[in-house]
Tab-separated table of C-alpha atoms in Angstrom:
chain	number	residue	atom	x	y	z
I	1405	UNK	CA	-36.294	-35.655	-2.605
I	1406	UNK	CA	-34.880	-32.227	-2.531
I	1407	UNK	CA	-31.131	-32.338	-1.598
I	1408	UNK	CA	-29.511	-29.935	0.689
I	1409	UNK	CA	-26.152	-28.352	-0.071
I	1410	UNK	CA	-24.190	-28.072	2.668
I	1411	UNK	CA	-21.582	-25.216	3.013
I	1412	UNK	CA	-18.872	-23.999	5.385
I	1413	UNK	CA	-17.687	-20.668	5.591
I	1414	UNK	CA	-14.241	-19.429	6.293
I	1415	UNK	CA	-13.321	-16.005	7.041
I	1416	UNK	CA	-9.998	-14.739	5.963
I	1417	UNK	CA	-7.880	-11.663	7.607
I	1418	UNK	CA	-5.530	-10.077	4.444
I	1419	UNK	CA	-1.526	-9.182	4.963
I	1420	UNK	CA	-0.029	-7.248	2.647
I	1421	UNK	CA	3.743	-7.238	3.000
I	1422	UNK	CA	6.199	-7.307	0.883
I	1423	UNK	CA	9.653	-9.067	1.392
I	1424	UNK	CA	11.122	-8.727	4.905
I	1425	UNK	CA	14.321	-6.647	5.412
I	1426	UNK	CA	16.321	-6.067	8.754
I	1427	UNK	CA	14.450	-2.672	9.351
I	1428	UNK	CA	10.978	-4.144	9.736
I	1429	UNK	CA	9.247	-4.329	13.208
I	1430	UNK	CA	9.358	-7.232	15.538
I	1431	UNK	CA	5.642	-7.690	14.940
I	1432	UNK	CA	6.536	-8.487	11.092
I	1433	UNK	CA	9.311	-10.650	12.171
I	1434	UNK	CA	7.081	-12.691	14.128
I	1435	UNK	CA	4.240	-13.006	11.679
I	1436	UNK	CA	6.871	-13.714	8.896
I	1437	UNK	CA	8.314	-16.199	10.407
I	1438	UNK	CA	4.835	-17.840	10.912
I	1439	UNK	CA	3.932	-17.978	7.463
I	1440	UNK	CA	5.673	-20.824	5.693
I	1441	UNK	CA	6.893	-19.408	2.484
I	1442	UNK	CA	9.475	-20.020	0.579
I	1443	UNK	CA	12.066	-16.879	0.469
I	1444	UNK	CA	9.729	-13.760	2.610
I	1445	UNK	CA	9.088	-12.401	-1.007
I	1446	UNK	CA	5.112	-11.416	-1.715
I	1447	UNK	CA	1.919	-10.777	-0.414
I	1448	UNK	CA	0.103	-13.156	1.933
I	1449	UNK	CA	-3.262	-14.226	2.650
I	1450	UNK	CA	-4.177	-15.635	6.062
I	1451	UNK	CA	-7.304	-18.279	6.643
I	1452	UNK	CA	-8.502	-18.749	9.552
I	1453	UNK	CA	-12.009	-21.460	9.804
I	1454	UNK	CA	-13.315	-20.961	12.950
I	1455	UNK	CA	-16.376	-23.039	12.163
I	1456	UNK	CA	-17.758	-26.856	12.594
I	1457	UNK	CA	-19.481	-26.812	15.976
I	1458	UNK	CA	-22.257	-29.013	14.141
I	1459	UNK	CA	-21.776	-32.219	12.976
I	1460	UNK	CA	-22.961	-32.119	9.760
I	1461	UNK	CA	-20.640	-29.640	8.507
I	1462	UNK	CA	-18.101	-30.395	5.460
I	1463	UNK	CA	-14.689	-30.375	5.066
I	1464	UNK	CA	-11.180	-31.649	3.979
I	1465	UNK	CA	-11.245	-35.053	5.999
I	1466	UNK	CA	-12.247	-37.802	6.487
I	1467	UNK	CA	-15.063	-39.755	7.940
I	1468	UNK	CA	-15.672	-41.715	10.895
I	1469	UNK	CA	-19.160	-43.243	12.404
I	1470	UNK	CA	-21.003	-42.074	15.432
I	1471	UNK	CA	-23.251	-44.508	17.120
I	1472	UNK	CA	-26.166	-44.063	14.924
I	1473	UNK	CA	-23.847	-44.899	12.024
I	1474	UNK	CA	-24.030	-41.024	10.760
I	1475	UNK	CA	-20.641	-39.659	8.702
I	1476	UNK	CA	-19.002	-37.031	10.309
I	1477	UNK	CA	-16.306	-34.378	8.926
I	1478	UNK	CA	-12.988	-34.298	10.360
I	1479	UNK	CA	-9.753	-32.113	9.238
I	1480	UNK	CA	-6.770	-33.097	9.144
I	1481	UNK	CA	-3.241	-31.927	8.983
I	1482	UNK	CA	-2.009	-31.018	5.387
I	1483	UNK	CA	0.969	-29.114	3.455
I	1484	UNK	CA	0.210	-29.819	-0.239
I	1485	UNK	CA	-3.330	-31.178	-0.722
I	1486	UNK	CA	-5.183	-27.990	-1.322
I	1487	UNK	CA	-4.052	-25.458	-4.015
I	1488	UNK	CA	-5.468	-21.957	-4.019
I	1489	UNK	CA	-5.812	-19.525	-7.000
I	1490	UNK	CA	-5.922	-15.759	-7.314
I	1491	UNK	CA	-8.058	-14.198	-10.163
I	1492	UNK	CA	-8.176	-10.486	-10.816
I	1493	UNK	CA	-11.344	-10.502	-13.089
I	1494	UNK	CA	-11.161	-13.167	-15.533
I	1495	UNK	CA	-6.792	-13.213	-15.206
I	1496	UNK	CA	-5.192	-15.333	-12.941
I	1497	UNK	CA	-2.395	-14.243	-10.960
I	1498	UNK	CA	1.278	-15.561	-10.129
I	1499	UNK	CA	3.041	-15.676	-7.285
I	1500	UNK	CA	6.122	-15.187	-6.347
I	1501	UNK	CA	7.280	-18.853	-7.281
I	1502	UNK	CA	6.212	-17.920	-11.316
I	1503	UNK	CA	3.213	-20.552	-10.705
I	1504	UNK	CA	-0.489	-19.656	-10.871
I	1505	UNK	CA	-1.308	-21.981	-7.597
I	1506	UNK	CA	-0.059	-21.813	-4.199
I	1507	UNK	CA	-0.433	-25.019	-1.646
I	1508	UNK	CA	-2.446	-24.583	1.578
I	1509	UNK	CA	-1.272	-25.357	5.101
I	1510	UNK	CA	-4.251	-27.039	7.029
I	1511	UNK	CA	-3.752	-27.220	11.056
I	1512	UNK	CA	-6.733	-28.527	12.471
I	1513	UNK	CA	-8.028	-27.341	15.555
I	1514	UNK	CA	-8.275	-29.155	19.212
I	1515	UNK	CA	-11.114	-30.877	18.024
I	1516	UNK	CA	-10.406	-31.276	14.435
I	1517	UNK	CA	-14.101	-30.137	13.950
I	1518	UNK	CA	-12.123	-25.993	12.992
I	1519	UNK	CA	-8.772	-25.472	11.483
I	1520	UNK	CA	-6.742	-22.934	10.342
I	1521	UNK	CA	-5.303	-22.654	6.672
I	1522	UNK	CA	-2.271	-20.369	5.641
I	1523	UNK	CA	-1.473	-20.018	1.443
I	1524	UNK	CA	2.217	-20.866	1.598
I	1525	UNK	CA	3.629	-18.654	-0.781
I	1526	UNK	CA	3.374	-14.969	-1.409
I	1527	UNK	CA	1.385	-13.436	-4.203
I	1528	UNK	CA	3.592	-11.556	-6.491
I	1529	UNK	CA	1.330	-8.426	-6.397
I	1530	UNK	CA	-0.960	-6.320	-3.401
I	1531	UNK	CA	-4.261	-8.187	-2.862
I	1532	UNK	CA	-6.982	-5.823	-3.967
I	1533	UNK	CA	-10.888	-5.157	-3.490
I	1534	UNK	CA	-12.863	-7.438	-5.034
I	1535	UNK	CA	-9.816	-10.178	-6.291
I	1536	UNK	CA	-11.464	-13.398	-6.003
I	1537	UNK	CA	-9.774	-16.474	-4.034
I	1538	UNK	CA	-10.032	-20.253	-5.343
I	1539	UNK	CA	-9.012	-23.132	-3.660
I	1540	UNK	CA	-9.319	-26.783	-4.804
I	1541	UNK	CA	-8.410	-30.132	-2.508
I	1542	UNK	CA	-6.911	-32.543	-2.282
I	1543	UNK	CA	-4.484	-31.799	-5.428
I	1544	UNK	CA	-1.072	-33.487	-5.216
I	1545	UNK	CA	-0.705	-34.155	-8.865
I	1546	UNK	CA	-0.054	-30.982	-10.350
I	1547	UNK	CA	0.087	-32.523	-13.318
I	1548	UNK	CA	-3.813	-32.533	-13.202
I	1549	UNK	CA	-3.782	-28.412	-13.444
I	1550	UNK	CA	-3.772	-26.696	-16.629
I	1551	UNK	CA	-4.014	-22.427	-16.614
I	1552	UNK	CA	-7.040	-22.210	-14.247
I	1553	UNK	CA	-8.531	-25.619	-14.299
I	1554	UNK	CA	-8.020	-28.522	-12.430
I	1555	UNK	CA	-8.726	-32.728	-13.808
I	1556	UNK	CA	-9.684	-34.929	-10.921
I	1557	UNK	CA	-10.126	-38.304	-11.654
I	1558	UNK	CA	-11.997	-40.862	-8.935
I	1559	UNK	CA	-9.754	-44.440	-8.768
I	1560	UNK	CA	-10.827	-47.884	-10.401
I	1561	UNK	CA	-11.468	-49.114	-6.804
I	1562	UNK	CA	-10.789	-48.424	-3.182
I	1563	UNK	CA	-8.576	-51.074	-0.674
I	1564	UNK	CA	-10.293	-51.213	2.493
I	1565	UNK	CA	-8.603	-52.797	5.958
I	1566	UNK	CA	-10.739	-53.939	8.932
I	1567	UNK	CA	-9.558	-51.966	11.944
I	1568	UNK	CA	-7.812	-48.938	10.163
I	1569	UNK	CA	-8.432	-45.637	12.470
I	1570	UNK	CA	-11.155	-44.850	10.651
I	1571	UNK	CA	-13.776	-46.856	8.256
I	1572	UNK	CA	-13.361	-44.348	5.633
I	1573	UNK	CA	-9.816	-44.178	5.668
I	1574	UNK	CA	-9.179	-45.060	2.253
I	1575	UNK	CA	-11.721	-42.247	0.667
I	1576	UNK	CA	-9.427	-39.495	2.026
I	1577	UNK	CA	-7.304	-38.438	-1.015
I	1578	UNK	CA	-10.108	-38.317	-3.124
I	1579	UNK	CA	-12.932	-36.187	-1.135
I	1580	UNK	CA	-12.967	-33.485	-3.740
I	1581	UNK	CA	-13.704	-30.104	-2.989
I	1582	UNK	CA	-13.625	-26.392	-3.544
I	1583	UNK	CA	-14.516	-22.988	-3.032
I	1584	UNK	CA	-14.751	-19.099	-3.956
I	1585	UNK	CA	-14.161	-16.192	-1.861
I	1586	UNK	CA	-13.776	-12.526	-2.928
I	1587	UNK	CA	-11.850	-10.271	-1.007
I	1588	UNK	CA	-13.380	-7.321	0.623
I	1589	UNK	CA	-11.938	-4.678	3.402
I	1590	UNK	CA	-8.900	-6.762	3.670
I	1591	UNK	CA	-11.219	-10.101	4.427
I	1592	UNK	CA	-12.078	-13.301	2.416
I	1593	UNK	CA	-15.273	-15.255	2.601
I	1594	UNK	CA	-14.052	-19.039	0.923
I	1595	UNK	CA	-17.789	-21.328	0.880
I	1596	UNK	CA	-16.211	-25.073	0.278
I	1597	UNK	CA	-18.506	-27.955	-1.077
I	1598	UNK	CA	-17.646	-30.925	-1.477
I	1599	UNK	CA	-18.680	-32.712	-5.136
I	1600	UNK	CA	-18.819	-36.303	-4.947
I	1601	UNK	CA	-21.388	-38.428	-4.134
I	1602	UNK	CA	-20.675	-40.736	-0.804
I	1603	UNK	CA	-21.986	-44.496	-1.509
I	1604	UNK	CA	-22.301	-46.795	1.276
I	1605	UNK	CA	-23.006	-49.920	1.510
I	1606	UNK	CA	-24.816	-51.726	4.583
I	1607	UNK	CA	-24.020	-55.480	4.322
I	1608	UNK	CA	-25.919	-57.486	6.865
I	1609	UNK	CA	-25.620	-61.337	7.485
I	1610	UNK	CA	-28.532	-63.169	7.685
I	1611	UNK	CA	-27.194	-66.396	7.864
I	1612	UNK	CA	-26.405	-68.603	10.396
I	1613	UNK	CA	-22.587	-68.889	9.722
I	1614	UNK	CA	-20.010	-65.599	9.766
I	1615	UNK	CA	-19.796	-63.917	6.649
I	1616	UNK	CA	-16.613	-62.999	5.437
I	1617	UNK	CA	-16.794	-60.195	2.354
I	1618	UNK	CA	-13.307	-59.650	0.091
I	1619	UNK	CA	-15.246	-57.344	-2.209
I	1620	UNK	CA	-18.418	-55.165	-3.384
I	1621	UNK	CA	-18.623	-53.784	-6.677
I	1622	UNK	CA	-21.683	-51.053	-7.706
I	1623	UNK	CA	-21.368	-50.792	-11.583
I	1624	UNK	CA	-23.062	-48.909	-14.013
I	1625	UNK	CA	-22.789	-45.447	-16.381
I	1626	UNK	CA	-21.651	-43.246	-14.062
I	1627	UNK	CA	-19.040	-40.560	-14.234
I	1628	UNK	CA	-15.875	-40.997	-12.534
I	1629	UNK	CA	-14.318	-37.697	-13.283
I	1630	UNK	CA	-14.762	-33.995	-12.136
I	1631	UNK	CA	-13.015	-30.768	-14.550
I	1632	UNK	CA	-12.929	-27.310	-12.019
I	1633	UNK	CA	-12.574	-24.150	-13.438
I	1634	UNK	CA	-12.881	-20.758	-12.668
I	1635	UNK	CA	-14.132	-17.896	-15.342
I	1636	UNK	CA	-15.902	-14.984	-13.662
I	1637	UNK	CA	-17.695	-17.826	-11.523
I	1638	UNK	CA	-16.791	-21.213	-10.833
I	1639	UNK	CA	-17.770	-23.854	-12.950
I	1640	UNK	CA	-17.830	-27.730	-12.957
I	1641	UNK	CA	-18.327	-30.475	-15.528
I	1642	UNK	CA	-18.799	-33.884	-14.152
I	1643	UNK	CA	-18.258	-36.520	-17.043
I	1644	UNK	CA	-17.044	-40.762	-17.368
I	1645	UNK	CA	-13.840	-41.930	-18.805
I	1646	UNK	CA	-15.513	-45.424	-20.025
I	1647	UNK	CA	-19.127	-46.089	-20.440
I	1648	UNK	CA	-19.215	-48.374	-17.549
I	1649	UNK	CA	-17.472	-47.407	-13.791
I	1650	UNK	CA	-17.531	-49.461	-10.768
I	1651	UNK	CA	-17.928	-47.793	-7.667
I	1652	UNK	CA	-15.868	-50.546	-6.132
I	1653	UNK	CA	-13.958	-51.551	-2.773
I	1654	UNK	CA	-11.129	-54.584	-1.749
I	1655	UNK	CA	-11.187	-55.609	1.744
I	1656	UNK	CA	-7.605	-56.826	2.720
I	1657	UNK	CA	-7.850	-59.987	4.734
I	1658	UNK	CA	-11.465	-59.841	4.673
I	1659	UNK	CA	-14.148	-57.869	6.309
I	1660	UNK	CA	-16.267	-60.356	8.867
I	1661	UNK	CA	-19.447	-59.734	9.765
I	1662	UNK	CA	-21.108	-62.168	12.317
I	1663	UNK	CA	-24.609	-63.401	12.407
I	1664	UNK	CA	-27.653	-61.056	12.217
I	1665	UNK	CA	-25.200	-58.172	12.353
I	1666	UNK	CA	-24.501	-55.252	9.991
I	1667	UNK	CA	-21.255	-53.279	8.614
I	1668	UNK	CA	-20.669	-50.289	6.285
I	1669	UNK	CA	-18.301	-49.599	3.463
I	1670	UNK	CA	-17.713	-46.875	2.098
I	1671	UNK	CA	-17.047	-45.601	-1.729
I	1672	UNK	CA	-17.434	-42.184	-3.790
I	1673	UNK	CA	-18.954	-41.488	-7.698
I	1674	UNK	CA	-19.458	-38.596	-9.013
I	1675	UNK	CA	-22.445	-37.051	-9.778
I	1676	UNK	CA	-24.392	-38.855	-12.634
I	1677	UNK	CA	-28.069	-37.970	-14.008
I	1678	UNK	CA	-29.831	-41.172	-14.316
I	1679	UNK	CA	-33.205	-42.869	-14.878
I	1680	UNK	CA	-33.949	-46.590	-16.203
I	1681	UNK	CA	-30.158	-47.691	-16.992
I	1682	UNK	CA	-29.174	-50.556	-15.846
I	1683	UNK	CA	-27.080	-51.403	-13.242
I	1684	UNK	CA	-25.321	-54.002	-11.621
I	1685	UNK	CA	-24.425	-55.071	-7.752
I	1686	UNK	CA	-21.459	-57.699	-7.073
I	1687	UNK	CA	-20.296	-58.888	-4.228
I	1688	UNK	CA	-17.484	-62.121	-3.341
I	1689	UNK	CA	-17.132	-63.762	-0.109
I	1690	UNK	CA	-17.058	-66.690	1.608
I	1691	UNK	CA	-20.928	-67.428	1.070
I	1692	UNK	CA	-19.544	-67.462	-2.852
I	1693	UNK	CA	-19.008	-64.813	-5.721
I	1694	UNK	CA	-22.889	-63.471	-6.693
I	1695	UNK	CA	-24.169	-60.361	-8.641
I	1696	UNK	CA	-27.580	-59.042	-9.836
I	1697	UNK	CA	-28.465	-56.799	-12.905
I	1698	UNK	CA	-30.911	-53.809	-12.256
I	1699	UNK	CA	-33.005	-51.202	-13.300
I	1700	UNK	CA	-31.435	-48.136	-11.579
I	1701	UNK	CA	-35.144	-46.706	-10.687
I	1702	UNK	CA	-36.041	-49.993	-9.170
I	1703	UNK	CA	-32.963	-49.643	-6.700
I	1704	UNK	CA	-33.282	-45.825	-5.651
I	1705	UNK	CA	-36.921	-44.708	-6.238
I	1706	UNK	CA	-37.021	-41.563	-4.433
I	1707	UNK	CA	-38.863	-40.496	-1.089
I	1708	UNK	CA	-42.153	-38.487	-0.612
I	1709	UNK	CA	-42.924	-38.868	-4.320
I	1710	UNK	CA	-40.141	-37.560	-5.698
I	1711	UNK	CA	-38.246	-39.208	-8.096
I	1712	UNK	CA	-34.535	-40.046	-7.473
I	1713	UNK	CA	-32.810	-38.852	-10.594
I	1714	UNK	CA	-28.835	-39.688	-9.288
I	1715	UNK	CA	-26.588	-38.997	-7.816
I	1716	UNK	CA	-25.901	-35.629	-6.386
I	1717	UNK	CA	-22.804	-33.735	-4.933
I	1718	UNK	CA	-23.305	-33.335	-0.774
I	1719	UNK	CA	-25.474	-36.135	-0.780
I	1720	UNK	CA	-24.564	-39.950	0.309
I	1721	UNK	CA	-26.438	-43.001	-0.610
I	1722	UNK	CA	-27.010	-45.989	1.499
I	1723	UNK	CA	-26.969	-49.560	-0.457
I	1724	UNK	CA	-28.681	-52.060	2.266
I	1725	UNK	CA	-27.509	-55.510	1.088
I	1726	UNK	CA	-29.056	-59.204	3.234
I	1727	UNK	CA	-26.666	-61.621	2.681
I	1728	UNK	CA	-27.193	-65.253	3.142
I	1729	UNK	CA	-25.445	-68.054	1.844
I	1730	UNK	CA	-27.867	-68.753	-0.841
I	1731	UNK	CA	-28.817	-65.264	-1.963
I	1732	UNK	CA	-27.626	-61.957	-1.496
I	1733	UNK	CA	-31.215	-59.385	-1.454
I	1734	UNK	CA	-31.194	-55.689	-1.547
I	1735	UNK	CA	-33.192	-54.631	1.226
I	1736	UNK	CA	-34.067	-50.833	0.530
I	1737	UNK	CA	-31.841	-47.666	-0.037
I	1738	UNK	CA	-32.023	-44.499	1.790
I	1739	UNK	CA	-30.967	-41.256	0.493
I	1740	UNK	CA	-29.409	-37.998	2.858
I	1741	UNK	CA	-28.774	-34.782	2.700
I	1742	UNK	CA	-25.819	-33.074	4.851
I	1743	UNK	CA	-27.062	-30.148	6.856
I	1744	UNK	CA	-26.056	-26.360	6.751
I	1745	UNK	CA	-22.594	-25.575	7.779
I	1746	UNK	CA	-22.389	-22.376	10.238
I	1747	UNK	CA	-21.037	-19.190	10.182
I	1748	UNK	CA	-18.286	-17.484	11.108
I	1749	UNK	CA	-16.492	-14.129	11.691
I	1750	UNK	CA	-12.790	-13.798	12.153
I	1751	UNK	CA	-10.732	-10.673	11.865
I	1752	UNK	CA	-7.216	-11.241	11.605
């Protein structure tokens, strides 16, 4: 099927001030003390998202379920998971701080659906027309950055627990995204996307007796790892550190599903190309430890007759799994596509 990208749009109003003396207005005053830099020292940029009235729209979150079972996007509050980057042409700038990356405040909105984002740190020289902003999240590790790339790595398995706040809890550190805006008449345009793929799996128990899962594991050659870097454009290299990666997830005490009921669980890989490799499903519980080796076009085989080639950024893949106590049977897979984000205009 054709996959949709989905994008949100955030509109950025520029300051350009310098470091604050005694002299300055009461308007600077106020704004300065707003910003959360370091010393008052630089230039500063000012985001402001005012979008996310659908749904469907993407951003630095997490998930949680509506009543049809549909992911959707949530900020949340953050001081130092997204890093943005200033290139003039192909050079990347400093700021005042001596490093090439800034962090990014995110304050969500009311409804968490909008937020606002502030770069914490001034730049060390005047924005100017056409400089281009990058930002990358969620990047703790600056270890992971080198000049003006960034390494992001998925984990060797997820721990899940029943009856956190949300069911995707435990995906939010590694919901990789990023995005380019140029400046222009003192405004930004930053379009995020997120990259990885979201894999989730439907268990349902068709037995008799309550099924109790402590793990599900979705192996096969798939990249686990994502390199970012900017060059006149953005660019991104998706790749594996081993030739085998298990998209996999531990339930703490157990995740219990009754009779003839379903529940989801939730895991990311990175996009992979794939045809007739082989795969392979595992799952433990109480109904026993059982696993099943594929053909990867027998599991996903595409919709409306096109083939399913992998897995794709923006995308997320449903893995419908019967369990009973003598078999475990994959029932079908679905594929989706995230709709467009909206658009916004906000003059600062």
């Amino acid at each position: 099927m054709k996959t949709t990208i989905s994008i949100i749009m955030f509109l950025a109003g520029l300051s350009t001030m310098t470091g604050f003396s005694s002299c300055v207005s009461d308007e600077v005053k106020k704004l300065a003390d707003e910003v959360p830099q370091q010393d008052n020292k630089g230039y500063f940029i000012s985001l402001d998202g005012e979008c996310g009235t659908e749904i469907t729209d993407l951003s630095r979150a997490h998930w949680d379920e509506d009543e049809q079972n549909v992911p959707h996007f949530y900020w949340d509050s953050s001081y130092d998971e997204m890093k943005a980057f200033v290139f003039r042409n192909t050079a990347v700038l400093n700021y005042v701080t001596d490093n090439t990356y800034a962090n990014v405040k995110i304050t969500p909105k009311e409804d968490r659906l909008k937020c606002s984002m502030q770069i914490t740190d001034g730049l060390s020289e005047v924005f100017q027309e056409g400089d281009v902003i990058w930002a990358v999240s969620p990047i703790r590790d600056i270890a992971g950055i080198e000049n003006s790339s960034v390494k992001f790595t998925l984990p060797d398995s997820y721990d899940y627990t029943d009856g956190h706040q949300t069911k995707t809890y435990h995906l939010k550190n590694y919901v990789l995204m990023s995005g380019v805006g140029t400046v222009r008449n003192e405004r930004a345009s930053i379009n995020f996307q997120i990259h990885p793929t979201i894999f989730r799996f439907k268990i349902t128990n068709s037995d008799k007796d309550n099924l109790i899962v402590n793990s599900i594991t979705f192996s096969g050659p798939f990249n686990n790892q994502a390199v970012l870097a900017y060059d006149e454009g953005e660019s991104v290299t998706f790749s594996k550190t081993s030739e085998q990666y298990s998209i996999k997830v531990n339930i703490s005490e157990g995740l219990t599903i009754l009779p003839t009921e379903s529940k989801y669980l939730y895991a990311l890989v990175m996009p992979t190309e794939l045809s007739d490799e082989n795969v392979m499903f595992s799952i433990t519980s109480n109904f026993g430890d059982k696993s099943q080796i594929l053909v990867y076009s027998d599991v996903f085989q595409g919709k409306e007759g096109s083939a399913d080639t992998g897995f794709k950024s923006n995308t997320y893949k449903t893995l419908n799994v019967a369990m009973k106590r003598t078999s475990v049977k994959l029932s079908g897979t679905t594929i989706n596509g995230f709709g467009q984000g909206g658009d916004c205009d906000v003059s600062l």
